[in-house]
GROMACS .gro file of C-alpha atoms in nm:
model
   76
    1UNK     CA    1   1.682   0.636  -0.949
    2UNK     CA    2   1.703   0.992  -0.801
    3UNK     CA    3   1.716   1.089  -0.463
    4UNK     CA    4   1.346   1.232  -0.479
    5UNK     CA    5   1.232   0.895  -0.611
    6UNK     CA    6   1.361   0.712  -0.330
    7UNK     CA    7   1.242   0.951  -0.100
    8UNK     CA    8   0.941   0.870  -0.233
    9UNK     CA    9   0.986   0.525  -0.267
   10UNK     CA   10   1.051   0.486   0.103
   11UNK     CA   11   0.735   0.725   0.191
   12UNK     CA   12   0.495   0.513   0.001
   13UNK     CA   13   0.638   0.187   0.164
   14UNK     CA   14   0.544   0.342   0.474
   15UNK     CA   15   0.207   0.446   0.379
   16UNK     CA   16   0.181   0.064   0.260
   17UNK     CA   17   0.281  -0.022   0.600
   18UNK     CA   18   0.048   0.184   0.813
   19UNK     CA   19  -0.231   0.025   0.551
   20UNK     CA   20  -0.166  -0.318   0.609
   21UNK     CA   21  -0.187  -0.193   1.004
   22UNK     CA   22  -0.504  -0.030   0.966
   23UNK     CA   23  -0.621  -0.345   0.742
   24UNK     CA   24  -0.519  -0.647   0.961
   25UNK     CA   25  -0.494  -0.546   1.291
   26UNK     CA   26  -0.727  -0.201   1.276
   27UNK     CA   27  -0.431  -0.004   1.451
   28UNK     CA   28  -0.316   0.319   1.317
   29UNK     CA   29   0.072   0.420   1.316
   30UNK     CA   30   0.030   0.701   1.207
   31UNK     CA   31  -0.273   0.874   1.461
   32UNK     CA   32  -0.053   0.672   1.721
   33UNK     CA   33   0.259   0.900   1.666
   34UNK     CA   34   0.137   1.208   1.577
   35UNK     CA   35  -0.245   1.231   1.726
   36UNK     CA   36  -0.572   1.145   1.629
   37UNK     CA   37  -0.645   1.379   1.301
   38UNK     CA   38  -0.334   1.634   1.406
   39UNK     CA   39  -0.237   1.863   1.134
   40UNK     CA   40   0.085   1.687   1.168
   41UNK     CA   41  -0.090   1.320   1.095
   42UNK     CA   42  -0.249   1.482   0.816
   43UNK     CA   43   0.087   1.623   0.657
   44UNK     CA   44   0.232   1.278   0.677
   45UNK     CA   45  -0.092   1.156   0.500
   46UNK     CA   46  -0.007   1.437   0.224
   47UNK     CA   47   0.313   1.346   0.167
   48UNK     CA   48   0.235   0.995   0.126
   49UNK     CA   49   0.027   1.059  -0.078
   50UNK     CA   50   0.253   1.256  -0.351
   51UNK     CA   51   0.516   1.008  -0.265
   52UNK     CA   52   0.275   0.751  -0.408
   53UNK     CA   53   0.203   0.999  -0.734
   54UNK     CA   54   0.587   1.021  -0.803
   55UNK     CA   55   0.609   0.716  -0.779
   56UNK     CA   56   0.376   0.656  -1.038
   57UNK     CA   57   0.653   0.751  -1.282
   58UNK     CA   58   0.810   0.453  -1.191
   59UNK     CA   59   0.592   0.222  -1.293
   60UNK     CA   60   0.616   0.350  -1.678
   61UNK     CA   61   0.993   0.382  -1.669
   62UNK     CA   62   1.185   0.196  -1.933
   63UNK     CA   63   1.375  -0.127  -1.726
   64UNK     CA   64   1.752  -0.030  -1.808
   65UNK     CA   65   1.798  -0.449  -1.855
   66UNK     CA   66   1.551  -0.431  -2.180
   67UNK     CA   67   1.723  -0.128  -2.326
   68UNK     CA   68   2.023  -0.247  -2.522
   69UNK     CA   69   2.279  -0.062  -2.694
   70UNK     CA   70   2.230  -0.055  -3.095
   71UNK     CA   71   2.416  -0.331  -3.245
   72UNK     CA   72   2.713  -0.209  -3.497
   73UNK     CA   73   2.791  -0.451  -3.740
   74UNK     CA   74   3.082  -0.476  -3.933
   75UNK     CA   75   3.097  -0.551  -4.290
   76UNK     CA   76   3.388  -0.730  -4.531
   0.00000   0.00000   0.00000
């Protein structure tokens, strides 16, 4: 995993975060830290957001367990 992708990774974790916030308990991290609709709350919501579309790559990547090595095999 690249440094971009976990970057990502821990962006959209946060984003999942401030969701399950807003969801459960109707409070918003974000607009807490940075203000009510600030242009800063609204870059964090950007970035989230293409943290969450890299991230999407993830989720077609090959699993480096399943993907073997060809077999040689030797013959007498």
């Amino acid at each position: 995993m690249s440094t971009i992708q976990r970057i990502a990774l821990i962006l959209t974790i946060i984003g999942a975060i401030n969701w399950g916030l807003i969801g459960f308990f109707g409070f918003n991290l974000v607009e807490a830290i940075f203000g009510d609709n600030s242009a800063l709350s609204r870059i964090i919501y950007g970035l989230v957001g293409i943290a969450g579309l890299i991230n999407l790559g993830l989720l077609f990547k090959p699993n480096e367990a399943h993907v073997r090595e060809p077999e040689t095999e030797t013959t007498r």
